[in-house]
PDB file of C-alpha atoms in Angstrom:
ATOM      1  CA  MET A 794     100.540  38.708  -8.994  1.00  0.00           C
ATOM      2  CA  ILE A 795      97.168  37.804 -10.510  1.00  0.00           C
ATOM      3  CA  ALA A 796      98.448  34.319 -11.373  1.00  0.00           C
ATOM      4  CA  LEU A 797      99.611  33.786  -7.781  1.00  0.00           C
ATOM      5  CA  ILE A 798      96.270  34.973  -6.394  1.00  0.00           C
ATOM      6  CA  VAL A 799      94.349  32.689  -8.767  1.00  0.00           C
ATOM      7  CA  ARG A 800      96.598  29.781  -7.732  1.00  0.00           C
ATOM      8  CA  GLU A 801      95.905  30.429  -4.038  1.00  0.00           C
ATOM      9  CA  LEU A 802      92.191  30.715  -4.702  1.00  0.00           C
ATOM     10  CA  ARG A 803      92.170  27.475  -6.707  1.00  0.00           C
ATOM     11  CA  ILE A 804      93.980  25.642  -3.896  1.00  0.00           C
ATOM     12  CA  ALA A 805      91.561  27.078  -1.338  1.00  0.00           C
ATOM     13  CA  TRP A 806      88.459  26.051  -3.269  1.00  0.00           C
ATOM     14  CA  SER A 807      89.812  22.620  -4.199  1.00  0.00           C
ATOM     15  CA  GLY A 808      90.428  21.986  -0.504  1.00  0.00           C
ATOM     16  CA  GLY A 809      86.848  22.847   0.400  1.00  0.00           C
ATOM     17  CA  GLY A 810      87.566  26.474   1.182  1.00  0.00           C
ATOM     18  CA  LEU A 811      84.333  27.621  -0.417  1.00  0.00           C
ATOM     19  CA  LEU A 812      81.970  25.204   1.309  1.00  0.00           C
ATOM     20  CA  LEU A 813      83.672  24.546   4.644  1.00  0.00           C
ATOM     21  CA  PRO A 814      83.276  28.116   6.014  1.00  0.00           C
ATOM     22  CA  ILE A 815      79.599  28.123   5.030  1.00  0.00           C
ATOM     23  CA  ALA A 816      78.978  24.712   6.580  1.00  0.00           C
ATOM     24  CA  PHE A 817      80.938  25.617   9.711  1.00  0.00           C
ATOM     25  CA  PHE A 818      79.181  28.965  10.115  1.00  0.00           C
ATOM     26  CA  LEU A 819      75.729  27.442   9.642  1.00  0.00           C
ATOM     27  CA  LEU A 820      76.570  24.640  12.063  1.00  0.00           C
ATOM     28  CA  VAL A 821      77.512  27.160  14.759  1.00  0.00           C
ATOM     29  CA  ALA A 822      74.411  29.245  14.042  1.00  0.00           C
ATOM     30  CA  THR A 823      72.220  26.144  14.244  1.00  0.00           C
ATOM     31  CA  LEU A 824      73.676  24.708  17.444  1.00  0.00           C
ATOM     32  CA  PHE A 825      74.009  27.952  19.377  1.00  0.00           C
ATOM     33  CA  PRO A 826      70.246  28.544  19.875  1.00  0.00           C
ATOM     34  CA  PHE A 827      69.977  25.011  21.286  1.00  0.00           C
ATOM     35  CA  ALA A 828      72.764  25.800  23.755  1.00  0.00           C
ATOM     36  CA  ILE A 829      71.256  28.983  25.206  1.00  0.00           C
ATOM     37  CA  GLY A 830      67.552  28.275  24.679  1.00  0.00           C
ATOM     38  CA  PRO A 831      64.836  29.886  22.540  1.00  0.00           C
ATOM     39  CA  ASP A 832      65.152  33.360  24.084  1.00  0.00           C
ATOM     40  CA  ALA A 833      64.802  35.584  20.994  1.00  0.00           C
ATOM     41  CA  ALA A 834      65.863  38.757  22.810  1.00  0.00           C
ATOM     42  CA  LEU A 835      69.053  37.118  24.112  1.00  0.00           C
ATOM     43  CA  LEU A 836      69.851  35.685  20.682  1.00  0.00           C
ATOM     44  CA  ALA A 837      69.401  39.091  19.066  1.00  0.00           C
ATOM     45  CA  ARG A 838      71.710  40.682  21.641  1.00  0.00           C
ATOM     46  CA  ILE A 839      74.591  38.237  21.298  1.00  0.00           C
ATOM     47  CA  GLY A 840      74.016  36.824  17.808  1.00  0.00           C
ATOM     48  CA  GLY A 841      76.414  39.274  16.184  1.00  0.00           C
ATOM     49  CA  GLY A 842      79.200  38.326  18.553  1.00  0.00           C
ATOM     50  CA  VAL A 843      78.589  34.658  17.815  1.00  0.00           C
ATOM     51  CA  ALA A 844      78.788  35.416  14.091  1.00  0.00           C
ATOM     52  CA  TRP A 845      82.159  37.139  14.525  1.00  0.00           C
ATOM     53  CA  ALA A 846      83.501  34.246  16.578  1.00  0.00           C
ATOM     54  CA  ALA A 847      82.373  31.843  13.853  1.00  0.00           C
ATOM     55  CA  ALA A 848      84.063  34.012  11.204  1.00  0.00           C
ATOM     56  CA  LEU A 849      87.320  33.906  13.163  1.00  0.00           C
ATOM     57  CA  LEU A 850      87.194  30.139  13.513  1.00  0.00           C
ATOM     58  CA  ALA A 851      86.403  29.789   9.801  1.00  0.00           C
ATOM     59  CA  ALA A 852      89.519  31.827   9.012  1.00  0.00           C
ATOM     60  CA  LEU A 853      91.556  29.396  11.126  1.00  0.00           C
ATOM     61  CA  LEU A 854      90.497  26.301   9.169  1.00  0.00           C
ATOM     62  CA  PRO A 855      93.013  26.516   6.271  1.00  0.00           C
ATOM     63  CA  LEU A 856      96.067  27.801   8.176  1.00  0.00           C
ATOM     64  CA  ASP A 857      98.024  24.564   7.815  1.00  0.00           C
ATOM     65  CA  ARG A 858      97.968  24.755   3.999  1.00  0.00           C
ATOM     66  CA  LEU A 859      98.658  28.467   3.496  1.00  0.00           C
ATOM     67  CA  VAL A 860     102.463  28.509   3.693  1.00  0.00           C
ATOM     68  CA  ALA A 861     103.977  25.223   4.911  1.00  0.00           C
ATOM     69  CA  PRO A 862     103.233  23.109   1.784  1.00  0.00           C
ATOM     70  CA  ASP A 863     104.798  25.718  -0.515  1.00  0.00           C
ATOM     71  CA  MET A 864     107.841  26.007   1.739  1.00  0.00           C
ATOM     72  CA  GLU A 865     108.311  22.231   1.792  1.00  0.00           C
ATOM     73  CA  ALA A 866     107.771  21.834  -1.966  1.00  0.00           C
ATOM     74  CA  GLY A 867     110.214  24.618  -2.857  1.00  0.00           C
ATOM     75  CA  VAL A 868     107.574  26.829  -4.464  1.00  0.00           C
ATOM     76  CA  VAL A 869     108.729  29.872  -2.498  1.00  0.00           C
ATOM     77  CA  ASP A 870     112.330  29.182  -3.551  1.00  0.00           C
ATOM     78  CA  GLN A 871     111.325  28.996  -7.207  1.00  0.00           C
ATOM     79  CA  LEU A 872     109.389  32.250  -6.950  1.00  0.00           C
ATOM     80  CA  GLY A 873     112.420  33.850  -5.322  1.00  0.00           C
ATOM     81  CA  LEU A 874     114.610  32.752  -8.239  1.00  0.00           C
ATOM     82  CA  ARG A 875     112.135  34.413 -10.580  1.00  0.00           C
ATOM     83  CA  GLY A 876     112.513  37.717  -8.778  1.00  0.00           C
ATOM     84  CA  TRP A 877     109.535  37.576  -6.425  1.00  0.00           C
ATOM     85  CA  SER A 878     110.155  38.868  -2.933  1.00  0.00           C
ATOM     86  CA  GLU A 879     108.770  36.920  -0.001  1.00  0.00           C
ATOM     87  CA  THR A 880     106.662  39.944   0.963  1.00  0.00           C
ATOM     88  CA  SER A 881     105.000  39.954  -2.483  1.00  0.00           C
ATOM     89  CA  VAL A 882     104.311  36.229  -2.186  1.00  0.00           C
ATOM     90  CA  ALA A 883     102.796  36.795   1.250  1.00  0.00           C
ATOM     91  CA  ALA A 884     100.627  39.622  -0.113  1.00  0.00           C
ATOM     92  CA  ALA A 885      99.339  37.343  -2.894  1.00  0.00           C
ATOM     93  CA  LYS A 886      98.620  34.609  -0.361  1.00  0.00           C
ATOM     94  CA  THR A 887      96.741  37.107   1.795  1.00  0.00           C
ATOM     95  CA  ILE A 888      94.499  38.206  -1.068  1.00  0.00           C
ATOM     96  CA  GLY A 889      93.915  34.609  -2.125  1.00  0.00           C
ATOM     97  CA  HIS A 890      93.123  33.558   1.440  1.00  0.00           C
ATOM     98  CA  TRP A 891      90.665  36.436   1.816  1.00  0.00           C
ATOM     99  CA  LEU A 892      88.898  35.610  -1.449  1.00  0.00           C
ATOM    100  CA  GLY A 893      88.838  31.956  -0.412  1.00  0.00           C
ATOM    101  CA  PHE A 894      86.913  32.372   2.830  1.00  0.00           C
ATOM    102  CA  ALA A 895      85.512  35.903   3.268  1.00  0.00           C
ATOM    103  CA  PRO A 896      82.757  35.841   0.590  1.00  0.00           C
ATOM    104  CA  ALA A 897      81.639  32.443   1.889  1.00  0.00           C
ATOM    105  CA  VAL A 898      81.522  33.762   5.464  1.00  0.00           C
ATOM    106  CA  MET A 899      79.525  36.825   4.416  1.00  0.00           C
ATOM    107  CA  LEU A 900      77.058  34.616   2.540  1.00  0.00           C
ATOM    108  CA  ALA A 901      76.768  32.281   5.520  1.00  0.00           C
ATOM    109  CA  ALA A 902      76.129  35.250   7.813  1.00  0.00           C
ATOM    110  CA  ALA A 903      73.194  36.310   5.648  1.00  0.00           C
ATOM    111  CA  LEU A 904      71.828  32.756   5.590  1.00  0.00           C
ATOM    112  CA  SER A 905      72.096  32.378   9.374  1.00  0.00           C
ATOM    113  CA  ALA A 906      70.659  35.789  10.312  1.00  0.00           C
ATOM    114  CA  ALA A 907      67.257  34.369  11.194  1.00  0.00           C
ATOM    115  CA  LEU A 908      68.778  31.586  13.306  1.00  0.00           C
ATOM    116  CA  LEU A 909      70.728  34.137  15.345  1.00  0.00           C
ATOM    117  CA  GLY A 910      67.808  36.536  15.688  1.00  0.00           C
ATOM    118  CA  MET A 911      69.402  39.392  13.737  1.00  0.00           C
ATOM    119  CA  ASP A 912      67.177  42.019  12.149  1.00  0.00           C
ATOM    120  CA  GLY A 913      67.910  43.849   8.903  1.00  0.00           C
ATOM    121  CA  PRO A 914      69.991  46.760  10.271  1.00  0.00           C
ATOM    122  CA  THR A 915      72.055  44.422  12.444  1.00  0.00           C
ATOM    123  CA  LEU A 916      72.730  42.144   9.488  1.00  0.00           C
ATOM    124  CA  ILE A 917      73.825  45.102   7.361  1.00  0.00           C
ATOM    125  CA  ALA A 918      76.160  46.270  10.140  1.00  0.00           C
ATOM    126  CA  LEU A 919      77.540  42.730  10.442  1.00  0.00           C
ATOM    127  CA  GLU A 920      78.189  42.477   6.697  1.00  0.00           C
ATOM    128  CA  ILE A 921      79.935  45.868   6.658  1.00  0.00           C
ATOM    129  CA  GLY A 922      82.057  44.819   9.620  1.00  0.00           C
ATOM    130  CA  LEU A 923      82.970  41.507   7.972  1.00  0.00           C
ATOM    131  CA  LEU A 924      83.885  43.304   4.760  1.00  0.00           C
ATOM    132  CA  LEU A 925      86.229  45.584   6.702  1.00  0.00           C
ATOM    133  CA  GLY A 926      87.575  43.052   9.189  1.00  0.00           C
ATOM    134  CA  THR A 927      88.101  39.867   7.198  1.00  0.00           C
ATOM    135  CA  PRO A 928      91.084  41.276   5.229  1.00  0.00           C
ATOM    136  CA  GLY A 929      92.831  41.739   8.569  1.00  0.00           C
ATOM    137  CA  LEU A 930      91.955  38.180   9.564  1.00  0.00           C
ATOM    138  CA  ALA A 931      93.365  36.913   6.257  1.00  0.00           C
ATOM    139  CA  ALA A 932      96.602  38.876   6.661  1.00  0.00           C
ATOM    140  CA  LEU A 933      96.995  37.718  10.233  1.00  0.00           C
ATOM    141  CA  GLY A 934      96.353  34.120   9.181  1.00  0.00           C
ATOM    142  CA  VAL A 935      99.087  34.189   6.536  1.00  0.00           C
ATOM    143  CA  ALA A 936     101.555  35.792   8.947  1.00  0.00           C
ATOM    144  CA  THR A 937     100.973  33.263  11.709  1.00  0.00           C
ATOM    145  CA  ALA A 938     101.065  30.396   9.192  1.00  0.00           C
ATOM    146  CA  ALA A 939     104.453  31.638   7.952  1.00  0.00           C
ATOM    147  CA  LEU A 940     105.809  32.035  11.478  1.00  0.00           C
ATOM    148  CA  THR A 941     104.874  28.457  12.379  1.00  0.00           C
ATOM    149  CA  ALA A 942     105.538  26.804   8.990  1.00  0.00           C
ATOM    150  CA  GLY A 943     108.618  24.913  10.162  1.00  0.00           C
ATOM    151  CA  LEU A 944     107.132  23.612  13.404  1.00  0.00           C
ATOM    152  CA  ARG A 945     105.653  20.189  13.998  1.00  0.00           C
ATOM    153  CA  GLY A 946     101.883  20.589  14.147  1.00  0.00           C
ATOM    154  CA  GLY A 947     102.277  24.089  12.753  1.00  0.00           C
ATOM    155  CA  GLY A 948      98.574  24.441  11.922  1.00  0.00           C
ATOM    156  CA  ALA A 949      97.502  23.941  15.523  1.00  0.00           C
ATOM    157  CA  VAL A 950     100.250  26.231  16.805  1.00  0.00           C
ATOM    158  CA  ALA A 951      99.275  28.887  14.263  1.00  0.00           C
ATOM    159  CA  GLY A 952      95.706  28.771  15.550  1.00  0.00           C
ATOM    160  CA  LEU A 953      96.871  29.264  19.127  1.00  0.00           C
ATOM    161  CA  VAL A 954      99.035  32.199  18.059  1.00  0.00           C
ATOM    162  CA  MET A 955      96.360  33.815  15.927  1.00  0.00           C
ATOM    163  CA  LEU A 956      93.450  33.645  18.363  1.00  0.00           C
ATOM    164  CA  PRO A 957      94.687  36.268  20.880  1.00  0.00           C
ATOM    165  CA  LEU A 958      96.049  38.514  18.107  1.00  0.00           C
ATOM    166  CA  ALA A 959      92.665  38.514  16.364  1.00  0.00           C
ATOM    167  CA  LEU A 960      90.713  39.529  19.469  1.00  0.00           C
ATOM    168  CA  PRO A 961      90.780  43.282  18.646  1.00  0.00           C
ATOM    169  CA  LEU A 962      89.131  42.584  15.296  1.00  0.00           C
ATOM    170  CA  VAL A 963      86.444  40.461  16.943  1.00  0.00           C
ATOM    171  CA  ILE A 964      85.841  43.003  19.729  1.00  0.00           C
ATOM    172  CA  PHE A 965      85.616  46.000  17.384  1.00  0.00           C
ATOM    173  CA  GLY A 966      83.506  44.036  14.888  1.00  0.00           C
ATOM    174  CA  ALA A 967      81.025  42.968  17.553  1.00  0.00           C
ATOM    175  CA  GLY A 968      80.998  46.497  19.001  1.00  0.00           C
ATOM    176  CA  GLY A 969      80.098  47.957  15.625  1.00  0.00           C
ATOM    177  CA  LEU A 970      76.848  45.974  15.577  1.00  0.00           C
ATOM    178  CA  GLU A 971      75.389  48.263  18.223  1.00  0.00           C
ATOM    179  CA  GLY A 972      75.674  51.303  15.988  1.00  0.00           C
ATOM    180  CA  GLY A 973      79.067  52.346  17.298  1.00  0.00           C
ATOM    181  CA  ALA A 974      80.779  54.332  14.538  1.00  0.00           C
ATOM    182  CA  GLY A 975      83.897  54.476  16.679  1.00  0.00           C
ATOM    183  CA  ALA A 976      84.131  50.690  16.794  1.00  0.00           C
ATOM    184  CA  ILE A 977      83.781  50.466  13.000  1.00  0.00           C
ATOM    185  CA  LYS A 978      86.578  53.016  12.549  1.00  0.00           C
ATOM    186  CA  LEU A 979      88.812  51.098  14.952  1.00  0.00           C
ATOM    187  CA  LEU A 980      87.966  47.868  13.114  1.00  0.00           C
ATOM    188  CA  ALA A 981      88.910  49.406   9.764  1.00  0.00           C
ATOM    189  CA  ALA A 982      92.113  50.900  11.160  1.00  0.00           C
ATOM    190  CA  THR A 983      93.183  47.640  12.796  1.00  0.00           C
ATOM    191  CA  SER A 984      92.425  45.653   9.649  1.00  0.00           C
ATOM    192  CA  LEU A 985      94.369  48.128   7.499  1.00  0.00           C
ATOM    193  CA  LEU A 986      97.337  47.972   9.868  1.00  0.00           C
ATOM    194  CA  LEU A 987      97.364  44.182   9.672  1.00  0.00           C
ATOM    195  CA  CYS A 988      97.046  44.221   5.886  1.00  0.00           C
ATOM    196  CA  VAL A 989     100.092  46.487   5.640  1.00  0.00           C
ATOM    197  CA  GLY A 990     102.273  44.928   8.334  1.00  0.00           C
ATOM    198  CA  ALA A 991     101.409  41.222   8.278  1.00  0.00           C
ATOM    199  CA  PRO A 992     102.783  40.507   4.749  1.00  0.00           C
ATOM    200  CA  VAL A 993     106.095  42.060   5.807  1.00  0.00           C
ATOM    201  CA  VAL A 994     106.209  39.794   8.860  1.00  0.00           C
ATOM    202  CA  ALA A 995     105.178  36.768   6.791  1.00  0.00           C
ATOM    203  CA  GLY A 996     107.797  37.572   4.155  1.00  0.00           C
ATOM    204  CA  ALA A 997     110.526  37.835   6.781  1.00  0.00           C
ATOM    205  CA  ALA A 998     109.437  34.513   8.291  1.00  0.00           C
ATOM    206  CA  MET A 999     109.536  32.812   4.878  1.00  0.00           C
ATOM    207  CA  ARG A1000     112.950  34.332   4.173  1.00  0.00           C
ATOM    208  CA  ILE A1001     114.302  32.923   7.418  1.00  0.00           C
ATOM    209  CA  GLY A1002     112.702  29.555   6.683  1.00  0.00           C
ATOM    210  CA  ARG A1003     114.491  29.365   3.330  1.00  0.00           C
ATOM    211  CA  THR A1004     117.931  29.803   4.875  1.00  0.00           C
TER     212      THR A1004
END
């Protein structure tokens, strides 16, 4: 399992997974104040929501390389011959995907706090929310990538599928920035549910794709 996670992390970082989320996040944080104007109060009120939207879009960036290349190259078949279930492979991919983008997103959020007008307590709430919510985003990303692995333009289709499914995470994450303990609990529960269920769905999709 550790070897599979390290492999996923190496692929993610070699493909720019470490720098692309940071660059993308900072680009959004830089351009957004120009779009709405220099109103500091407005930026402080909606900056957290913008950060969560940027985190979601950063999680979408590597969807086309999460599952489809391994399915096409026969890597999943070889792992199956060695006794690995598709669900275990999906779980390893989920952990690797999370390690590949979540720390970078959390670092980028800290770097862009001033641009988005976030104070210290809001930034802490955002980082806690990202820590709880990004595992769910990673699990959902692997599941949608597996479901669309055999389709032409699967990466774009996976993004379209994932966006509406990820809305609860974004809504609860943004709601937790206002000191709502209930929103944080819902965020954690939703993320945990996705982390448990999404690898099963991804494994079933990979099993069907192998037949």
